CSV table of C-alpha atoms and ligand atoms in Angstrom, one decimal:
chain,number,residue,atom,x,y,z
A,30,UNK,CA,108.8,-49.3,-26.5
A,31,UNK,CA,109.2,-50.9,-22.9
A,32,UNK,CA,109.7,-48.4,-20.3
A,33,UNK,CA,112.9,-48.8,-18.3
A,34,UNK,CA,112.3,-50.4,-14.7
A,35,UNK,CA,111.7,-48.3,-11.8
A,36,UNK,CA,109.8,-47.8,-8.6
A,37,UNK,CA,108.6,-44.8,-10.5
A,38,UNK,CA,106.2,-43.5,-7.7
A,39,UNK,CA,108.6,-43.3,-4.7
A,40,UNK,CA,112.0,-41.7,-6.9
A,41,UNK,CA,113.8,-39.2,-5.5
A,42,UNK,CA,115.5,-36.5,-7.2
A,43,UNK,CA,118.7,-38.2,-7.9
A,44,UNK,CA,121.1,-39.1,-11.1
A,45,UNK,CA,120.5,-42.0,-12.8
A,46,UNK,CA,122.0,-43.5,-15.6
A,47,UNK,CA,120.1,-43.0,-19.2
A,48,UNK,CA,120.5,-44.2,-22.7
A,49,UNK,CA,122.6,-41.5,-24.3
A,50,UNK,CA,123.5,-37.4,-23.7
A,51,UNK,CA,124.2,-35.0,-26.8
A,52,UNK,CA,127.2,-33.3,-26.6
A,53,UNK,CA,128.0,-30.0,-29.5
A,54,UNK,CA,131.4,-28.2,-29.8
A,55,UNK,CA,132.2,-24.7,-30.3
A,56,UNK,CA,135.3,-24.3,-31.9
A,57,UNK,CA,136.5,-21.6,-34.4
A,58,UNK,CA,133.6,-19.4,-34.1
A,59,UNK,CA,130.8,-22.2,-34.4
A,60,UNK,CA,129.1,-25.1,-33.4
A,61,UNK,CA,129.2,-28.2,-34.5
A,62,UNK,CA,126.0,-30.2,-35.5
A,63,UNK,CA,126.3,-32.8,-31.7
A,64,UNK,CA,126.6,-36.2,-31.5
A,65,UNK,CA,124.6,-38.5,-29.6
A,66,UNK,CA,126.8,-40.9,-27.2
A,67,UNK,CA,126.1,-43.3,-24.5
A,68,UNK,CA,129.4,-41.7,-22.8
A,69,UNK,CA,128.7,-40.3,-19.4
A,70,UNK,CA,132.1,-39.1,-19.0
A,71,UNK,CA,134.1,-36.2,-20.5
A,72,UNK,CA,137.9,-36.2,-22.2
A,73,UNK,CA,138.5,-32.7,-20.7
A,74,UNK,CA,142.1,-31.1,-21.0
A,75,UNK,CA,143.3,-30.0,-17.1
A,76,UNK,CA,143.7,-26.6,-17.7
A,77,UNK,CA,139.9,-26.0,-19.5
A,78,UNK,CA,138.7,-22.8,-18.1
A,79,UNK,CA,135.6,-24.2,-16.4
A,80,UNK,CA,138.1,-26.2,-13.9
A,81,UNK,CA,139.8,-22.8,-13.0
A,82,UNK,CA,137.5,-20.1,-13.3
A,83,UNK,CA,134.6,-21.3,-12.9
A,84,UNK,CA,133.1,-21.0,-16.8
A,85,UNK,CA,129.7,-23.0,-16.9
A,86,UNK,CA,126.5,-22.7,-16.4
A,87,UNK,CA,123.5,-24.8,-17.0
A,88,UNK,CA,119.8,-25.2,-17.2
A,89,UNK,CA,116.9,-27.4,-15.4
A,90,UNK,CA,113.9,-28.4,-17.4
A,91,UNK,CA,111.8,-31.3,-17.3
A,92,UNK,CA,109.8,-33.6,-19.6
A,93,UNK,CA,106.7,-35.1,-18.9
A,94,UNK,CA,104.4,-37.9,-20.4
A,95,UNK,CA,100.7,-37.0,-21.0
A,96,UNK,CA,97.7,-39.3,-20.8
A,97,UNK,CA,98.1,-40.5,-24.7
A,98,UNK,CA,101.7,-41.2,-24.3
A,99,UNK,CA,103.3,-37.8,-26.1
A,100,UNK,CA,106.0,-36.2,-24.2
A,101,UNK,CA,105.6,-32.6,-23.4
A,102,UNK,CA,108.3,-30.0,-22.2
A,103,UNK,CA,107.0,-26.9,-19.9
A,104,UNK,CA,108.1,-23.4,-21.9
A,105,UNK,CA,111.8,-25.1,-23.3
A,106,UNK,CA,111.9,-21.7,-25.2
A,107,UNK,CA,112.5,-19.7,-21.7
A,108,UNK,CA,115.2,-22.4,-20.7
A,109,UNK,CA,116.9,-21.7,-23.7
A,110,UNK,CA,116.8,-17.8,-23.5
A,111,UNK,CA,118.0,-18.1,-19.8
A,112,UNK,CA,120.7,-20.0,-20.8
A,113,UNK,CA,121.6,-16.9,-23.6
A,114,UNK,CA,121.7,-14.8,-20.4
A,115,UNK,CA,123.7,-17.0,-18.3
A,116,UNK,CA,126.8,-17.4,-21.2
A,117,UNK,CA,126.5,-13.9,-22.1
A,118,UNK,CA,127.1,-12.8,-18.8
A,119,UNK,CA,130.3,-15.2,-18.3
A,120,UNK,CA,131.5,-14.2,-21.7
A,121,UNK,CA,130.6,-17.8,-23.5
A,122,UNK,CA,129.3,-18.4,-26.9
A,123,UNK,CA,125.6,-18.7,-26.1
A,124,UNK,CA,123.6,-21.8,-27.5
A,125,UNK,CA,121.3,-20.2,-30.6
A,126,UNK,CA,117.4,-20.8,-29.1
A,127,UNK,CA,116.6,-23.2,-32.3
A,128,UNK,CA,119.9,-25.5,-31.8
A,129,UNK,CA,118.8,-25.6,-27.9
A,130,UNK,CA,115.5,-27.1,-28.6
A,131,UNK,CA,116.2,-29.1,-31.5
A,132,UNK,CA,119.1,-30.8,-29.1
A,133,UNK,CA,116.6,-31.0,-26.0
A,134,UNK,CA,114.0,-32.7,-28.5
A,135,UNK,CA,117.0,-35.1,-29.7
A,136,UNK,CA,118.3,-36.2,-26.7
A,137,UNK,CA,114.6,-37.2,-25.1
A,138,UNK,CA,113.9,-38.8,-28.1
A,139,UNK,CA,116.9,-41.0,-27.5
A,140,UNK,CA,115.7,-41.9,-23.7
A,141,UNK,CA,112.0,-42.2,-24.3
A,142,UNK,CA,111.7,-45.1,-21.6
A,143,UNK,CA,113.3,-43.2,-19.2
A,144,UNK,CA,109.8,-40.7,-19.4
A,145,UNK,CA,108.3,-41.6,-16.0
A,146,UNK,CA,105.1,-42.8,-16.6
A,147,UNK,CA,101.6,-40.5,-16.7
A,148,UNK,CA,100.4,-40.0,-13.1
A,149,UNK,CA,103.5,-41.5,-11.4
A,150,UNK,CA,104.3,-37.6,-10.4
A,151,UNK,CA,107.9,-38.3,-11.6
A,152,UNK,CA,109.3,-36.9,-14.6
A,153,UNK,CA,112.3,-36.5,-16.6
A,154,UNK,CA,114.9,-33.9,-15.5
A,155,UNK,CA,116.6,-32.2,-18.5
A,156,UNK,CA,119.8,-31.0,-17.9
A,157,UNK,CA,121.8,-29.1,-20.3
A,158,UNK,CA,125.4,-27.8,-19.3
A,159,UNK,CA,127.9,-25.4,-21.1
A,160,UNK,CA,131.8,-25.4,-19.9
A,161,UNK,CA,134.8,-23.8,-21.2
A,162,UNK,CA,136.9,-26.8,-22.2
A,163,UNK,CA,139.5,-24.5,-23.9
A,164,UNK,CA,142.8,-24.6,-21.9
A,165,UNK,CA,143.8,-21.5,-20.7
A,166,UNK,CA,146.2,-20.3,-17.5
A,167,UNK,CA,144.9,-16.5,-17.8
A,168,UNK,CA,142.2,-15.1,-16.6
A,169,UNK,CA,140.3,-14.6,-19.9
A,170,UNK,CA,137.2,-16.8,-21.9
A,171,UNK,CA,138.2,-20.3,-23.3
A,172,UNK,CA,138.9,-20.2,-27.3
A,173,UNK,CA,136.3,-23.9,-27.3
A,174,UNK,CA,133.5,-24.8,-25.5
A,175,UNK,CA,131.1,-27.9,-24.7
A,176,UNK,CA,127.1,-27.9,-24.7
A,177,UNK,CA,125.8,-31.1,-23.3
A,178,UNK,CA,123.0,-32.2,-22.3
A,179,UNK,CA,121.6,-35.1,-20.2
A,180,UNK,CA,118.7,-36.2,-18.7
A,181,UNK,CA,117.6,-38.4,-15.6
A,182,UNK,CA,114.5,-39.8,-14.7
A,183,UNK,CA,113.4,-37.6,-10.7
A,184,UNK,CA,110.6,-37.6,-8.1
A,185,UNK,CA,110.4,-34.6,-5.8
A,186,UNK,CA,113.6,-32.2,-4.7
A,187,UNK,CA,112.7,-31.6,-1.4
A,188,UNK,CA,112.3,-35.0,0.6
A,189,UNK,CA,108.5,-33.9,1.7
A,190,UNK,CA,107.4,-33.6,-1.5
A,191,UNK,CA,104.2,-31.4,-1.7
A,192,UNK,CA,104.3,-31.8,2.3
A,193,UNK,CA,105.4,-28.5,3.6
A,194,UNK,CA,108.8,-27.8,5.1
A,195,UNK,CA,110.6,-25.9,7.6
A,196,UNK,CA,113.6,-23.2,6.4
A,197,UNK,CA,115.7,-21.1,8.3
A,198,UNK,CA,116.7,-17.4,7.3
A,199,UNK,CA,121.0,-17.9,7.2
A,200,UNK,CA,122.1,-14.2,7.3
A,201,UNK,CA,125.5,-15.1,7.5
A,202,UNK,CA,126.3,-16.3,3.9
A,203,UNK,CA,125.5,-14.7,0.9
A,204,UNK,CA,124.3,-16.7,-2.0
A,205,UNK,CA,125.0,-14.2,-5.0
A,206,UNK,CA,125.8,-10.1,-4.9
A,207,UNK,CA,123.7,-7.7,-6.1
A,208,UNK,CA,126.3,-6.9,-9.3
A,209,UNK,CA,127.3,-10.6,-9.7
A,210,UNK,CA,125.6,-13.4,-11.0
A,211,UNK,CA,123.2,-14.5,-9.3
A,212,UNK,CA,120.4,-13.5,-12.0
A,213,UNK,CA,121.7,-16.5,-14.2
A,214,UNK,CA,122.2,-20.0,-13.7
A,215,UNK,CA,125.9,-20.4,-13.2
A,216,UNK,CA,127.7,-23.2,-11.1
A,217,UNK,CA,129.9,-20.8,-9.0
A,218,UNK,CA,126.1,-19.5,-7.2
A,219,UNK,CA,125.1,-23.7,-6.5
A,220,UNK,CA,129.1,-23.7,-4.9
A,221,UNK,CA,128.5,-20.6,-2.8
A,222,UNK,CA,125.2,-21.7,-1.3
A,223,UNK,CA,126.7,-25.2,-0.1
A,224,UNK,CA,127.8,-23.5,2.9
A,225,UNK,CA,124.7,-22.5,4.0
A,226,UNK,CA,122.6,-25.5,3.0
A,227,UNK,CA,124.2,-28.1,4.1
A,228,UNK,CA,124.3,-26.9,7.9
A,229,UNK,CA,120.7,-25.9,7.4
A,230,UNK,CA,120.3,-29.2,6.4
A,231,UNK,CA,122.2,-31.1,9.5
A,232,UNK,CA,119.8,-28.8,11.9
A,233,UNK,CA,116.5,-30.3,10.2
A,234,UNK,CA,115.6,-27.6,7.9
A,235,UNK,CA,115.1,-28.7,4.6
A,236,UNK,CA,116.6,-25.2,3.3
A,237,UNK,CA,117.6,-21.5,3.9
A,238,UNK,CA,116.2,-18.8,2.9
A,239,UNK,CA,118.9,-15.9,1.8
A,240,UNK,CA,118.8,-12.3,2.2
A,241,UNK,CA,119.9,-9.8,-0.1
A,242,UNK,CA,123.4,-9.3,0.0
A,243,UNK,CA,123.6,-5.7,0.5
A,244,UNK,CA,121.2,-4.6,3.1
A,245,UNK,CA,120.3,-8.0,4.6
A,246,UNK,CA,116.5,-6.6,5.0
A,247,UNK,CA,115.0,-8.6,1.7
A,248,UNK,CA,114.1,-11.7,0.7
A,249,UNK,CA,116.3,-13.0,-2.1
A,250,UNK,CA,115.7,-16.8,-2.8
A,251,UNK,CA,115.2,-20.0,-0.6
A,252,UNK,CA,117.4,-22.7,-1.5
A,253,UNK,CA,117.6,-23.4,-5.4
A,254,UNK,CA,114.0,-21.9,-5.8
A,255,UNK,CA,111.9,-18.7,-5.9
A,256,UNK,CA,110.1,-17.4,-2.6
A,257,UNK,CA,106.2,-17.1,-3.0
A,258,UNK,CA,103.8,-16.0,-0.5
A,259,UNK,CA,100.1,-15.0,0.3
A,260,UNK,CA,98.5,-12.2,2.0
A,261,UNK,CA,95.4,-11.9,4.1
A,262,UNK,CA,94.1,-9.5,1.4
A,263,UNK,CA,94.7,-12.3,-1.5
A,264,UNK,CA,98.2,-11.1,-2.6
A,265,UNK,CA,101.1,-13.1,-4.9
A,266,UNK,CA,103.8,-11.9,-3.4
A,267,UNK,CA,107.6,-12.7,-4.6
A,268,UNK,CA,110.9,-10.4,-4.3
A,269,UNK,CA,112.3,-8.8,-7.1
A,270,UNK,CA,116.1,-8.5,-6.6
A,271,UNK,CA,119.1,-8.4,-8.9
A,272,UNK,CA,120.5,-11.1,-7.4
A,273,UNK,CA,117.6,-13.9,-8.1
A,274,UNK,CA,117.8,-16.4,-10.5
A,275,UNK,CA,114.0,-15.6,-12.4
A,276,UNK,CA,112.0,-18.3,-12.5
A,277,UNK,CA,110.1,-19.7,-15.1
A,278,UNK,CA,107.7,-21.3,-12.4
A,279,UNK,CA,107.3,-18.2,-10.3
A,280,UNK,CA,106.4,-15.9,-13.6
A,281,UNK,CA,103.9,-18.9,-14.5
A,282,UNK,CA,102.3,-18.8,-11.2
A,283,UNK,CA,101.9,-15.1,-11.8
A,284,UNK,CA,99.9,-15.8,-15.1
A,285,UNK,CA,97.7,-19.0,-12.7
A,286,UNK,CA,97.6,-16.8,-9.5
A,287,UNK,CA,96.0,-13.8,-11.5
A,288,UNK,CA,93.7,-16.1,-13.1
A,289,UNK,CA,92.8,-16.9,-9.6
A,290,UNK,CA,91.7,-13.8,-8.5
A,291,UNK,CA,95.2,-13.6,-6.3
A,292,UNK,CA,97.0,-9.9,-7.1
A,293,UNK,CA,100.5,-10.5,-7.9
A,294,UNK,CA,103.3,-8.3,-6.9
A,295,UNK,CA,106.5,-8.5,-7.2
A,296,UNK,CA,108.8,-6.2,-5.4
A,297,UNK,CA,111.2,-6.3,-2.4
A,298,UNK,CA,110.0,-8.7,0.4
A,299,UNK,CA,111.3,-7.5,3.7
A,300,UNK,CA,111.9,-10.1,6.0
A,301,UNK,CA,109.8,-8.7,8.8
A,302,UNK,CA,106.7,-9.3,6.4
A,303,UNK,CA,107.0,-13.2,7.0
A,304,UNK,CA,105.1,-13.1,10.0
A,305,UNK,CA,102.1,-11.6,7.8
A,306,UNK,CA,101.3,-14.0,5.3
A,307,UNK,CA,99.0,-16.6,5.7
A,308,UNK,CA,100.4,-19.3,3.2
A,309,UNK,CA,104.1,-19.3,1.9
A,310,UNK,CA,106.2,-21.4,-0.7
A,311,UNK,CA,108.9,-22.1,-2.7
A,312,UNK,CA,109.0,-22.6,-6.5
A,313,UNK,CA,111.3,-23.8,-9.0
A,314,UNK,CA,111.3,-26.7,-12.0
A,315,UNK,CA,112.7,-29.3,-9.4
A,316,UNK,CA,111.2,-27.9,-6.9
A,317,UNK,CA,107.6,-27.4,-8.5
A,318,UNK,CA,105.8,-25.5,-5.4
A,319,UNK,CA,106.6,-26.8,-2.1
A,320,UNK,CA,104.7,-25.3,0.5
A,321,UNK,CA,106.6,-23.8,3.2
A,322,UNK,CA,105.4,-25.1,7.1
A,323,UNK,CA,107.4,-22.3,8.8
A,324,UNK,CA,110.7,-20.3,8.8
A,325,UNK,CA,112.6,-19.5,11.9
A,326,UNK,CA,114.5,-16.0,11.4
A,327,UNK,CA,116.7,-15.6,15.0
A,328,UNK,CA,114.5,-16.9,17.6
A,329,UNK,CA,111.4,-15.8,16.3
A,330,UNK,CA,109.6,-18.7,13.6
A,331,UNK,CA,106.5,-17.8,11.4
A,332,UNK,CA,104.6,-20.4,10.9
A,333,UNK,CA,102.1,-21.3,8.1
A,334,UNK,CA,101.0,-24.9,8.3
A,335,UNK,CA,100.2,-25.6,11.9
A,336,UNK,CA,98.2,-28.7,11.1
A,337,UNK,CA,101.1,-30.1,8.8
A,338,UNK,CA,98.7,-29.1,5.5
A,339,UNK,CA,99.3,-27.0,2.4
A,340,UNK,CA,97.2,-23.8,2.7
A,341,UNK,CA,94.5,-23.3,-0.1
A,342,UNK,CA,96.5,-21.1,-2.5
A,343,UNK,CA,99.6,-23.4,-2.7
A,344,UNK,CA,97.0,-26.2,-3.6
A,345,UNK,CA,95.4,-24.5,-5.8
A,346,UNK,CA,98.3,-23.0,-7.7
A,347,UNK,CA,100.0,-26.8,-7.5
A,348,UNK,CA,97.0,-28.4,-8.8
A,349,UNK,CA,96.7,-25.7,-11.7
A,350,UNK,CA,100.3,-25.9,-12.6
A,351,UNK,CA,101.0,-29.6,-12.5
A,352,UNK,CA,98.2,-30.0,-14.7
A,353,UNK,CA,99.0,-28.1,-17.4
A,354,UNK,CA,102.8,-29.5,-17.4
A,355,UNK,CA,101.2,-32.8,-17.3
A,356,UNK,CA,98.3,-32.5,-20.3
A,357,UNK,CA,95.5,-33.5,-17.7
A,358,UNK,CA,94.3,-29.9,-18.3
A,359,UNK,CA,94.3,-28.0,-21.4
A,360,UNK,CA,97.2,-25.3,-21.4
A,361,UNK,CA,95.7,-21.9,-23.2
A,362,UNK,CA,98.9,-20.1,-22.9
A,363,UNK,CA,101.2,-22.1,-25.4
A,364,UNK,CA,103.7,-23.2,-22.6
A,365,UNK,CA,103.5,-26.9,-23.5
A,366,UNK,CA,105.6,-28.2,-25.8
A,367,UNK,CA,105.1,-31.8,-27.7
A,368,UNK,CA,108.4,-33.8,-28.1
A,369,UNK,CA,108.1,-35.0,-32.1
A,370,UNK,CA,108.9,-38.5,-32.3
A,371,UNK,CA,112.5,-38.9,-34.2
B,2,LIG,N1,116.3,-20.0,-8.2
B,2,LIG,C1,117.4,-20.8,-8.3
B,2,LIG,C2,118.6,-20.4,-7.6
B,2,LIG,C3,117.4,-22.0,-9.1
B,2,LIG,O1,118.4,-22.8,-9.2
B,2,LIG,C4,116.1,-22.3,-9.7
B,2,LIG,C5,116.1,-23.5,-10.5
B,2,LIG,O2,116.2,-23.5,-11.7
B,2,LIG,C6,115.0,-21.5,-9.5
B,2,LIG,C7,115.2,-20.4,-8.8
B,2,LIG,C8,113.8,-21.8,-10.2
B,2,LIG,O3,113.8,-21.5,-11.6
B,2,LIG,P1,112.9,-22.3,-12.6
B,2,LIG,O4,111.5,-22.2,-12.1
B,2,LIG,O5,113.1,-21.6,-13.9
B,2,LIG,O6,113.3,-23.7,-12.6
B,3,LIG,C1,116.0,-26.7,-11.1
B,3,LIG,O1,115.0,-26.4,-10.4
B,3,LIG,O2,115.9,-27.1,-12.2
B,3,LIG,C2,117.3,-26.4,-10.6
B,3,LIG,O3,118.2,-26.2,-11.4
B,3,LIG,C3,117.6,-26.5,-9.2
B,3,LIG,C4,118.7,-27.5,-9.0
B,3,LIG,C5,119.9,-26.8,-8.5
B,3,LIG,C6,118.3,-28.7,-8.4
């Protein structure tokens, strides 16, 4: 197989055409068995309840090519039980865990050149999506649905890549409620945090970090990732709320930063507490670990990186991580995954 051409080292994380998507329908009570199709667009009727109200949700995974060529997915079994969560809680037909990976395995079989090469640090971004494609005009659940899922050949989220980055605390926009739905991966949440971004953004900050909706004393999330950070005394810190997605890279970092002699805890980060770690991060499956340089909360900013480098713990925890998802180190907790070849 010749690999498709890219500049693999220096992507970004941005769409690119592939081979083909899989696409299953849920119609009478079931699904169908998918089809494979080099379509990248969808006959969708204007009044499907995803248009209106907002039913879809999705996942982010990605697929990476080891040393001896196999392709491996990081914990696929999580995605799929997150995205069980996600169309449960918008009243959709969720995706059966078996049918999820036997389509994820499918549809990277199809685009096997798109697999960025071993030790490019690229990979392939997974991206399954569920929408209510039934039409409706009431507010109530579609009577059909679509799973799809594509995938896209991506280098780093955040422009710095493992460099750290500067974020901003945005008190003034809430990404999710407390009651809500921000604990699942629905599009409505990605819509909501635009607002807040995207300013951020025009300022030079490569993100915000949100606040609990409630109370605005907590840390909730920063961007489209989990918030990490250190303590003096060697603590794994991260906020528990109802209102963050959980991530399958922070709770993996758990299992690494115990391993490291780090104590994790997970609880309610007030903000104050940002101008006592030593190292801070964000984590997520596009946004792997990016260490965080500083965040500016008001006109106070805590900063973390003065010399522009990743602290110890964020290396250490990258290093550990991308090695495992990779194959470069052996994985002893059964999160890799090996793509069988079609
Ligand atoms: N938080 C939000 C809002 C996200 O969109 C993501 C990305 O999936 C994460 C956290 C990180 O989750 P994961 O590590 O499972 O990708
Ligand atoms: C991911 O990390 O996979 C995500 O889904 C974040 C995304 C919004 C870029």
């Amino acid at each position: 197989m010749t690999k498709a051409n890219f500049d693999w080292p220096n992507l970004d994380f941005g769409y690119r055409d592939t081979d083909r998507n899989i696409r299953f329908t849920w119609r009478d009570g079931s699904w169908d068995d998918g089809v494979l199709t080099d379509d990248k667009t969808i006959p969708l009727h204007m009044a499907a309840t995803c248009l209106h109200y907002g039913q879809e949700c999705f996942e982010g995974m990605k697929a990476y090519e080891k040393k001896d060529g196999q392709v491996v997915l990081f914990r696929p079994d999580e995605n799929a039980r997150r995205l069980i969560r996600s169309c449960e809680k918008i009243l959709m037909p969720p995706v059966p865990e078996a049918m999820f990976l036997d389509a994820v395995n499918r549809v990277v079989n199809e685009n096997r050149r798109f697999v960025p090469p071993h030790g490019t640090g690229a990979s392939l971004y997974i991206r399954p999506l569920m929408i209510g494609t039934g039409a409706e005009v009431g507010v109530k659940p579609a009577s059909e649905y679509m799973f799809l899922i594509f995938v896209t050949p991506v280098g780093p989220y955040f422009k710095t890549g493992f460099k750290p980055m500067d974020l901003i605390v945005e008190e003034n926009v809430d990404r999710a409620a407390p009651l809500g739905v921000g604990d699942v991966k629905v599009g409505g949440n990605y819509a909501a945090s635009l607002r807040a971004g995207m300013p951020a953004k025009a300022k030079g900050y490569a993100d915000v970090v949100y606040l609990d909706a409630k109370e605005k004393k907590y840390i909730d999330e920063c961007g489209p990732a989990n918030f990490f950070a250190i303590t003096k005394d060697n603590r794994y810190v991260t906020p528990q709320s109802p209102s963050i997605l959980p991530s399958i890279t922070n709770m993996s970092l758990i299992t690494l930063a115990e391993e490291m002699g780090l104590r994790p805890e997970r609880r309610p980060v007030p903000i104050e507490e940002i101008f006592e770690f030593t190292e801070a991060g964000c984590c997520g499956t596009a946004a792997v670990i990016t260490p965080i340089a500083s965040i500016t909360w008001h006109d106070r900013k805590a900063v973390y990186c003065a010399d522009g480098k990743p602290g110890k713990n964020c290396v250490e925890l990258y290093n550990k991580l991308t090695a495992i998802q990779t194959g470069d180190q052996p994985d002893p907790y059964g999160w890799v995954k090996t793509v069988p070849e079609a």
